mmCIF file of C-alpha atoms in Angstrom:
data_model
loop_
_atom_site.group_PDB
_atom_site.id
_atom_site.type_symbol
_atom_site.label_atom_id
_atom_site.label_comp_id
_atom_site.label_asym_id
_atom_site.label_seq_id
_atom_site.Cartn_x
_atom_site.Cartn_y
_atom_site.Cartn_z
ATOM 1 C CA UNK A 25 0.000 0.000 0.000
ATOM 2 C CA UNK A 26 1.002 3.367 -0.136
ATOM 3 C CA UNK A 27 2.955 5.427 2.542
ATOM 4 C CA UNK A 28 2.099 8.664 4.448
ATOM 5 C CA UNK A 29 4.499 9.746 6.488
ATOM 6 C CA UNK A 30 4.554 12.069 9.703
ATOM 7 C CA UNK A 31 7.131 13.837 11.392
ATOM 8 C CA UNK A 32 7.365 14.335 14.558
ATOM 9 C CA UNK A 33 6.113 10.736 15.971
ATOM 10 C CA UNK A 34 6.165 12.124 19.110
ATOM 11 C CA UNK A 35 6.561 15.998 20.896
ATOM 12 C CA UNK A 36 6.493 17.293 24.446
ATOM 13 C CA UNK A 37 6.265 21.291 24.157
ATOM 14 C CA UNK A 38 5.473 23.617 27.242
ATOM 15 C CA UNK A 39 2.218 25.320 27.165
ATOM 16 C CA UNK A 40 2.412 28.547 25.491
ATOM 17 C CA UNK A 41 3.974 27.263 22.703
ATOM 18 C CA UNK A 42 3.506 26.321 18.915
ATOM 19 C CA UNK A 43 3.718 22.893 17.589
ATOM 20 C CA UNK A 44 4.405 21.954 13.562
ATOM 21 C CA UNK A 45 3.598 18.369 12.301
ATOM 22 C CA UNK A 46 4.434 17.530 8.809
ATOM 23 C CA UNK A 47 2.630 14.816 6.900
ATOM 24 C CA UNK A 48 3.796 13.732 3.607
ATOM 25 C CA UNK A 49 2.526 10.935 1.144
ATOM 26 C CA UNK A 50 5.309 9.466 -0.311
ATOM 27 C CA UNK A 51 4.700 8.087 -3.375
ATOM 28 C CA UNK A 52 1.399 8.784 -4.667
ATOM 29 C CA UNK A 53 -0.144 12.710 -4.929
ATOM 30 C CA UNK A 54 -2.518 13.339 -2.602
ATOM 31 C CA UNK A 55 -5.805 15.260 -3.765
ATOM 32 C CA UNK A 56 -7.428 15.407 -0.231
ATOM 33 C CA UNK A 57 -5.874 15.160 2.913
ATOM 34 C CA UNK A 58 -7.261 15.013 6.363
ATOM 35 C CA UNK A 59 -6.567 15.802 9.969
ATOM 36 C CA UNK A 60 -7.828 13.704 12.786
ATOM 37 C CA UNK A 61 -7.298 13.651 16.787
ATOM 38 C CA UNK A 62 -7.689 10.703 19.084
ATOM 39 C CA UNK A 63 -7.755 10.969 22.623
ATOM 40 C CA UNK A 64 -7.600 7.241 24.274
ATOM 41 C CA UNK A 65 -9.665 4.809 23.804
ATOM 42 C CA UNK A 66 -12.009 7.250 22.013
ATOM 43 C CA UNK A 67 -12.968 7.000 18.158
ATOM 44 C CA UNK A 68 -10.992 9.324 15.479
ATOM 45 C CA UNK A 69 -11.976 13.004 15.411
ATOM 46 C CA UNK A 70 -11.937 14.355 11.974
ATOM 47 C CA UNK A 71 -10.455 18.249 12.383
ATOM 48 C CA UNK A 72 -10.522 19.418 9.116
ATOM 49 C CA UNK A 73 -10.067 18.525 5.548
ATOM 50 C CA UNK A 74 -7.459 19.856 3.291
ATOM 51 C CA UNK A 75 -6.641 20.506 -0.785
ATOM 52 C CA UNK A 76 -3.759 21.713 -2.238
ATOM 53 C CA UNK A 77 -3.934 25.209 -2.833
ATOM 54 C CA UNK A 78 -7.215 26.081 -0.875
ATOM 55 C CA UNK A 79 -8.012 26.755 2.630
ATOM 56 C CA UNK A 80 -8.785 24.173 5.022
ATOM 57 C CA UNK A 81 -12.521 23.305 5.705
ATOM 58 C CA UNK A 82 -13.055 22.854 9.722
ATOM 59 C CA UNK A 83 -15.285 20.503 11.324
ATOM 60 C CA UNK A 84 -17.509 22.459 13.707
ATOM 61 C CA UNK A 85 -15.976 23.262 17.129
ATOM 62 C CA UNK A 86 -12.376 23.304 15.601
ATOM 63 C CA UNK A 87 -10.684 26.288 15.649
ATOM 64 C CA UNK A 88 -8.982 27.593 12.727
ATOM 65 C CA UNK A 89 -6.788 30.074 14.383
ATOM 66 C CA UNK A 90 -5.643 27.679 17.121
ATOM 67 C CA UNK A 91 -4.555 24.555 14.347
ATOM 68 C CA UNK A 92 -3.357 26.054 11.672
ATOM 69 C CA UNK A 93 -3.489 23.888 8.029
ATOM 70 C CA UNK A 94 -1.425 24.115 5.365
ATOM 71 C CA UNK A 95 -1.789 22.558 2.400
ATOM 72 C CA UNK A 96 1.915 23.501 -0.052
ATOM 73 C CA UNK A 97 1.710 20.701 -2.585
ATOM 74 C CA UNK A 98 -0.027 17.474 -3.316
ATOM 75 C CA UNK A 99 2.424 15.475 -1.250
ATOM 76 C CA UNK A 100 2.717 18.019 2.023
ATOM 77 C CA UNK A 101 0.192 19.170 4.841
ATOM 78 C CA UNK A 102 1.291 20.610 7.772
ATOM 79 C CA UNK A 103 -0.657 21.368 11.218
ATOM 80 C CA UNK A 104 0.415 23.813 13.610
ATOM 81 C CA UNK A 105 -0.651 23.665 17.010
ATOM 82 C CA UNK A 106 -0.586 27.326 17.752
ATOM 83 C CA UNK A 107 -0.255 28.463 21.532
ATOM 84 C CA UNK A 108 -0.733 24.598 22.985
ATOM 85 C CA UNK A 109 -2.012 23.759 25.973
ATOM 86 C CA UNK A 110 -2.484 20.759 28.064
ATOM 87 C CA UNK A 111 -5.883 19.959 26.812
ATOM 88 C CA UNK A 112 -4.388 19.544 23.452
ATOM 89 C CA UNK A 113 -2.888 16.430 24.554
ATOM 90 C CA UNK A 114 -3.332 14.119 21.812
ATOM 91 C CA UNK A 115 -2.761 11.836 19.017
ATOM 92 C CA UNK A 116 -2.617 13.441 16.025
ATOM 93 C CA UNK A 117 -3.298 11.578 12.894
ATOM 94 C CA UNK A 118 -3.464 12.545 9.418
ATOM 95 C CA UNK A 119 -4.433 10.875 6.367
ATOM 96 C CA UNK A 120 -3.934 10.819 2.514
ATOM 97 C CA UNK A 121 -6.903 10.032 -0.220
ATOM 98 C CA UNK A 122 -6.021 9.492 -3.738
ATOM 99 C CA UNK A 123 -7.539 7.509 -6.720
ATOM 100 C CA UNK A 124 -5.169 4.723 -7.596
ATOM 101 C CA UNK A 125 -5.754 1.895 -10.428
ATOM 102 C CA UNK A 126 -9.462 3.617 -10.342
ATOM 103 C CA UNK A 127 -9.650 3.049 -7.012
ATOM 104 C CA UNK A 128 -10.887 5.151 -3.987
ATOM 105 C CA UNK A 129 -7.653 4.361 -1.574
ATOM 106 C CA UNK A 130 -6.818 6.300 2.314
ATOM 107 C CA UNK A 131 -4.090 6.012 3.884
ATOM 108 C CA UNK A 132 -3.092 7.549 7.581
ATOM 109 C CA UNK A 133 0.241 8.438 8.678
ATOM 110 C CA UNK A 134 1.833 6.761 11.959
ATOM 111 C CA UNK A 135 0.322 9.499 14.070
ATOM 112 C CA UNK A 136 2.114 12.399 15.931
ATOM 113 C CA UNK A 137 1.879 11.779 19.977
ATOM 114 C CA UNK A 138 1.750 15.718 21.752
ATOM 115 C CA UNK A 139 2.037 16.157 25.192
ATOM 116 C CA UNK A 140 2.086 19.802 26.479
ATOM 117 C CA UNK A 141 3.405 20.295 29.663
ATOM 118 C CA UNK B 19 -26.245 12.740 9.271
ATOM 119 C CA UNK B 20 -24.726 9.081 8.869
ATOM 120 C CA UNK B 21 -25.251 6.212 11.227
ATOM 121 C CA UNK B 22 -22.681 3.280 11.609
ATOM 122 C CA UNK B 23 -22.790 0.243 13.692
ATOM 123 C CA UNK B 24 -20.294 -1.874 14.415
ATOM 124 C CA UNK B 25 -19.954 -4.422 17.596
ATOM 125 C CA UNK B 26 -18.309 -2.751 20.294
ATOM 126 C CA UNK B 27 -15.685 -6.440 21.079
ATOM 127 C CA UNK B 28 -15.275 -9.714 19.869
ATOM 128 C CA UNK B 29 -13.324 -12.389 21.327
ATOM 129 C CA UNK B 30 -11.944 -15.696 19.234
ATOM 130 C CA UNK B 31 -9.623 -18.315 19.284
ATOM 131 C CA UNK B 32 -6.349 -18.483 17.750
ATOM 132 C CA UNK B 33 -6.425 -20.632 13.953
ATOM 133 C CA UNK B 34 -10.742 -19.472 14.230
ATOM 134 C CA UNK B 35 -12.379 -16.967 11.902
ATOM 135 C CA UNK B 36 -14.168 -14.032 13.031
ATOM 136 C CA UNK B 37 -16.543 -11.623 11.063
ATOM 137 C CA UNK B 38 -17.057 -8.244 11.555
ATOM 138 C CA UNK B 39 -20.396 -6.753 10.258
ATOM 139 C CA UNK B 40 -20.934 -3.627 9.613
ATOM 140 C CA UNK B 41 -24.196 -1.397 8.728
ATOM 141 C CA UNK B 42 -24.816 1.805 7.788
ATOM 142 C CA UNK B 43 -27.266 4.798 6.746
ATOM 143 C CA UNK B 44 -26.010 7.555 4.446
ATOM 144 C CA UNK B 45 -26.917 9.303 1.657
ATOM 145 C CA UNK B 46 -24.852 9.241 -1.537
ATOM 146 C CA UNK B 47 -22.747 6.560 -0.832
ATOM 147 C CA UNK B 48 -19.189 6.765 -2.159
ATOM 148 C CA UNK B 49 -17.275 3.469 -0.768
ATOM 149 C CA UNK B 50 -16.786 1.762 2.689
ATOM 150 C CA UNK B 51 -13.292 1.240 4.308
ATOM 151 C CA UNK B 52 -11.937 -0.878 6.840
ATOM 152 C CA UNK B 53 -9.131 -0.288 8.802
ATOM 153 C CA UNK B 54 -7.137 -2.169 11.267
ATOM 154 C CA UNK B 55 -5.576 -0.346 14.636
ATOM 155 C CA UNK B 56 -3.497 -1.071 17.507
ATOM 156 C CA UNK B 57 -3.525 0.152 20.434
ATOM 157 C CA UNK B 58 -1.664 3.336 20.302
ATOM 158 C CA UNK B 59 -0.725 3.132 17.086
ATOM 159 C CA UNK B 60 -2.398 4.872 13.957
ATOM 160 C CA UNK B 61 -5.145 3.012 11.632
ATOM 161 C CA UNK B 62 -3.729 0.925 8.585
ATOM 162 C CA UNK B 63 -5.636 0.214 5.509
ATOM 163 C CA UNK B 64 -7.294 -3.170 4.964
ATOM 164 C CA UNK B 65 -9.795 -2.585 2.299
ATOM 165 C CA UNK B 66 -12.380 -0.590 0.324
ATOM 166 C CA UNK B 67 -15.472 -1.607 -1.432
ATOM 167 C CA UNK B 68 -17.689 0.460 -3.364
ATOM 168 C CA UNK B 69 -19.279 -2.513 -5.416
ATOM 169 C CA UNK B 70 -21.720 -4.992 -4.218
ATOM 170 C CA UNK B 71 -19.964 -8.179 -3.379
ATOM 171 C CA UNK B 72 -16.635 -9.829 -1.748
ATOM 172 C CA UNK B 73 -13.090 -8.856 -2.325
ATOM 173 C CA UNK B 74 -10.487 -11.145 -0.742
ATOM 174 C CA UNK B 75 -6.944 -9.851 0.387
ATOM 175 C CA UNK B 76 -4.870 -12.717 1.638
ATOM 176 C CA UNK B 77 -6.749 -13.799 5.173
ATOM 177 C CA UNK B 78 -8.856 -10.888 4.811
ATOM 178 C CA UNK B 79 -11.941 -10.630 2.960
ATOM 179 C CA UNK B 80 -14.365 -8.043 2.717
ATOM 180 C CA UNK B 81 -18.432 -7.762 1.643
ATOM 181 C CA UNK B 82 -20.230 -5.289 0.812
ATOM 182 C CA UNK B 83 -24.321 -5.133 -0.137
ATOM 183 C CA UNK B 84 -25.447 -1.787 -0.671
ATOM 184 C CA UNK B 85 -28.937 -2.121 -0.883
ATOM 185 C CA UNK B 86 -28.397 -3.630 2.692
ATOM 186 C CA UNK B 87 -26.042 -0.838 4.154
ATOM 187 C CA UNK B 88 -24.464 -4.016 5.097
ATOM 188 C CA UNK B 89 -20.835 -4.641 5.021
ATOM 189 C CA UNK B 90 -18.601 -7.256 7.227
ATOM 190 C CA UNK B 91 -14.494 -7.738 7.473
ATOM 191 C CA UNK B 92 -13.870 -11.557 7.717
ATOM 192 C CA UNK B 93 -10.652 -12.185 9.389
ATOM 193 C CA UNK B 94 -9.379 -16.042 8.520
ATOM 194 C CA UNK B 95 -6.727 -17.896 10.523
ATOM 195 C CA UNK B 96 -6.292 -15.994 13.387
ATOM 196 C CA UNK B 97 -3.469 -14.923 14.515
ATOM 197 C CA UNK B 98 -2.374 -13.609 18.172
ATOM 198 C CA UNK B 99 -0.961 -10.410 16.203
ATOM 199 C CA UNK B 100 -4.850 -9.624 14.887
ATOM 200 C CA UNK B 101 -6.089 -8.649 18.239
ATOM 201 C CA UNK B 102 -6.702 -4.718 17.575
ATOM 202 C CA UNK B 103 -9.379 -2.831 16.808
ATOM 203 C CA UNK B 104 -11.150 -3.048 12.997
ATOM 204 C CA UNK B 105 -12.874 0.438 12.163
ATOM 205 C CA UNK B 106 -15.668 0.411 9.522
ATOM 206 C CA UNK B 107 -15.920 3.632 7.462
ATOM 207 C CA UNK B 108 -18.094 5.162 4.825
ATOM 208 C CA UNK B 109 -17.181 7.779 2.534
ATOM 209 C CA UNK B 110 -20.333 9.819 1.634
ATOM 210 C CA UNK B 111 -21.452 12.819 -0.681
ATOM 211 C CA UNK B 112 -23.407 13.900 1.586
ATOM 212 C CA UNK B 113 -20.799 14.524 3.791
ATOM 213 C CA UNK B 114 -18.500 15.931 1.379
ATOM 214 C CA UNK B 115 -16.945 12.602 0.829
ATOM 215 C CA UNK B 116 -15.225 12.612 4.402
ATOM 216 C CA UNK B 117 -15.108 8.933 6.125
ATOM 217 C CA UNK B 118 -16.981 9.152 8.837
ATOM 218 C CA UNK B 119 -16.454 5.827 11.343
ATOM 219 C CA UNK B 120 -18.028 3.778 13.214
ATOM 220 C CA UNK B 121 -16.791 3.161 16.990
ATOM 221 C CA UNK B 122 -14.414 0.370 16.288
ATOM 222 C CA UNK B 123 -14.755 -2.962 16.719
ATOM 223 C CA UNK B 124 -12.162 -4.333 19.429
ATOM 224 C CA UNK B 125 -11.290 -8.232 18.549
ATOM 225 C CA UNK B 126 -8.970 -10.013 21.065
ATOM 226 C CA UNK B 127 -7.616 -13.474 19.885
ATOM 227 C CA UNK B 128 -6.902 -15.786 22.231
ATOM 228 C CA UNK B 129 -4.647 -18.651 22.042
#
């Protein structure tokens, strides 16, 4: 299958601060990609949904100026945590959607684990 | 909005087979996924149907019926590594073609 990768895999920041995760697909072009948040043993969150070139649509009770999307090419989304605090302790996920062989395919990245202290 | 239902945990024995059904309500149906996750770890890909009928991926298979909004994930020789969660999925027009999932089905192997 294809790959999405993620970078950090994991971050401990103090509270205050801003937070940038990177998620690449890595051989295939991307024309969606998606943010998600998992707190344990809880489902996946969907944040918000991204396309190259246009701004990020939020799911309701997201806020756009606290996570920050950025969508530079069809292989790169980035997230930034801006001003973190402990309650965004979380596992960030994100995930890749492209038509290959005619097919409808998703992939996630390995997640991003944030701890603000 | 969209409905899924999965069961919430399965147990089986190692060698067994277990299925995992699936059902769902949406409008403009655009495909259904499943995933496989460990604990602590992000969800990995196992399949995607969009066509009535049964696709087959090693000791994985997976159904779909549409007219149902029926779906299941048959897992075949069990393996102790298998115990994770399975996550249903449905991609959806009317939802602007997000997945939206269903709780996650937790399926612990025994040996």
């Amino acid at each position: 299958g294809a790959v999405v990768s993620q970078h950090p895999s994991w971050v401990i920041c103090k509270s205050g601060t801003s937070v940038k995760i990177e998620c690449r697909s890595l051989d295939f072009q991307a024309t969606t990609m998606f943010w998600y948040r998992q707190f344990p043993k809880q489902s996946l969150m969907l944040m918000a949904t991204s396309n190259e070139g246009s701004k990020a649509t939020y799911e309701q009770g997201v806020e756009k100026d606290k996570f920050l999307i950025n969508h530079a090419s069809l292989t790169l989304s980035t997230l930034t945590v801006t001003s973190a605090h402990p309650e965004d302790s979380s596992f960030y996920i994100c995930s890749a959607r492209a038509f290959m062989d005619r097919r409808l395919e998703q992939y996630f990245g390995p997640g991003t684990r944030l701890t603000v202290t | 909005g969209q409905n899924i239902d999965q069961p919430t945990e399965m147990t089986a024995t190692e060698g067994a087979i277990v299925q995992i059904n699936c059902t769902y309500q949406t409008s403009g149906f655009n495909g259904l996924f499943w995933y496989q996750q460990h604990a602590g770890e992000a969800p990995t890909f196992l399949s995607y149907n969009v066509l009535d009928g049964l696709e087959e991926k090693g000791r994985f298979s997976s159904f779909l019926s549409r007219s149902k909004g029926y779906s299941y994930l048959l897992l075949k020789e069990l393996q102790m590594k298998d115990s994770a969660s399975y996550l249903c999925a449905v991609s959806a027009k009317a939802a602007g073609n997000k997945l939206t999932f269903g709780g996650g089905t937790r399926v612990l192997v025994k040996p």
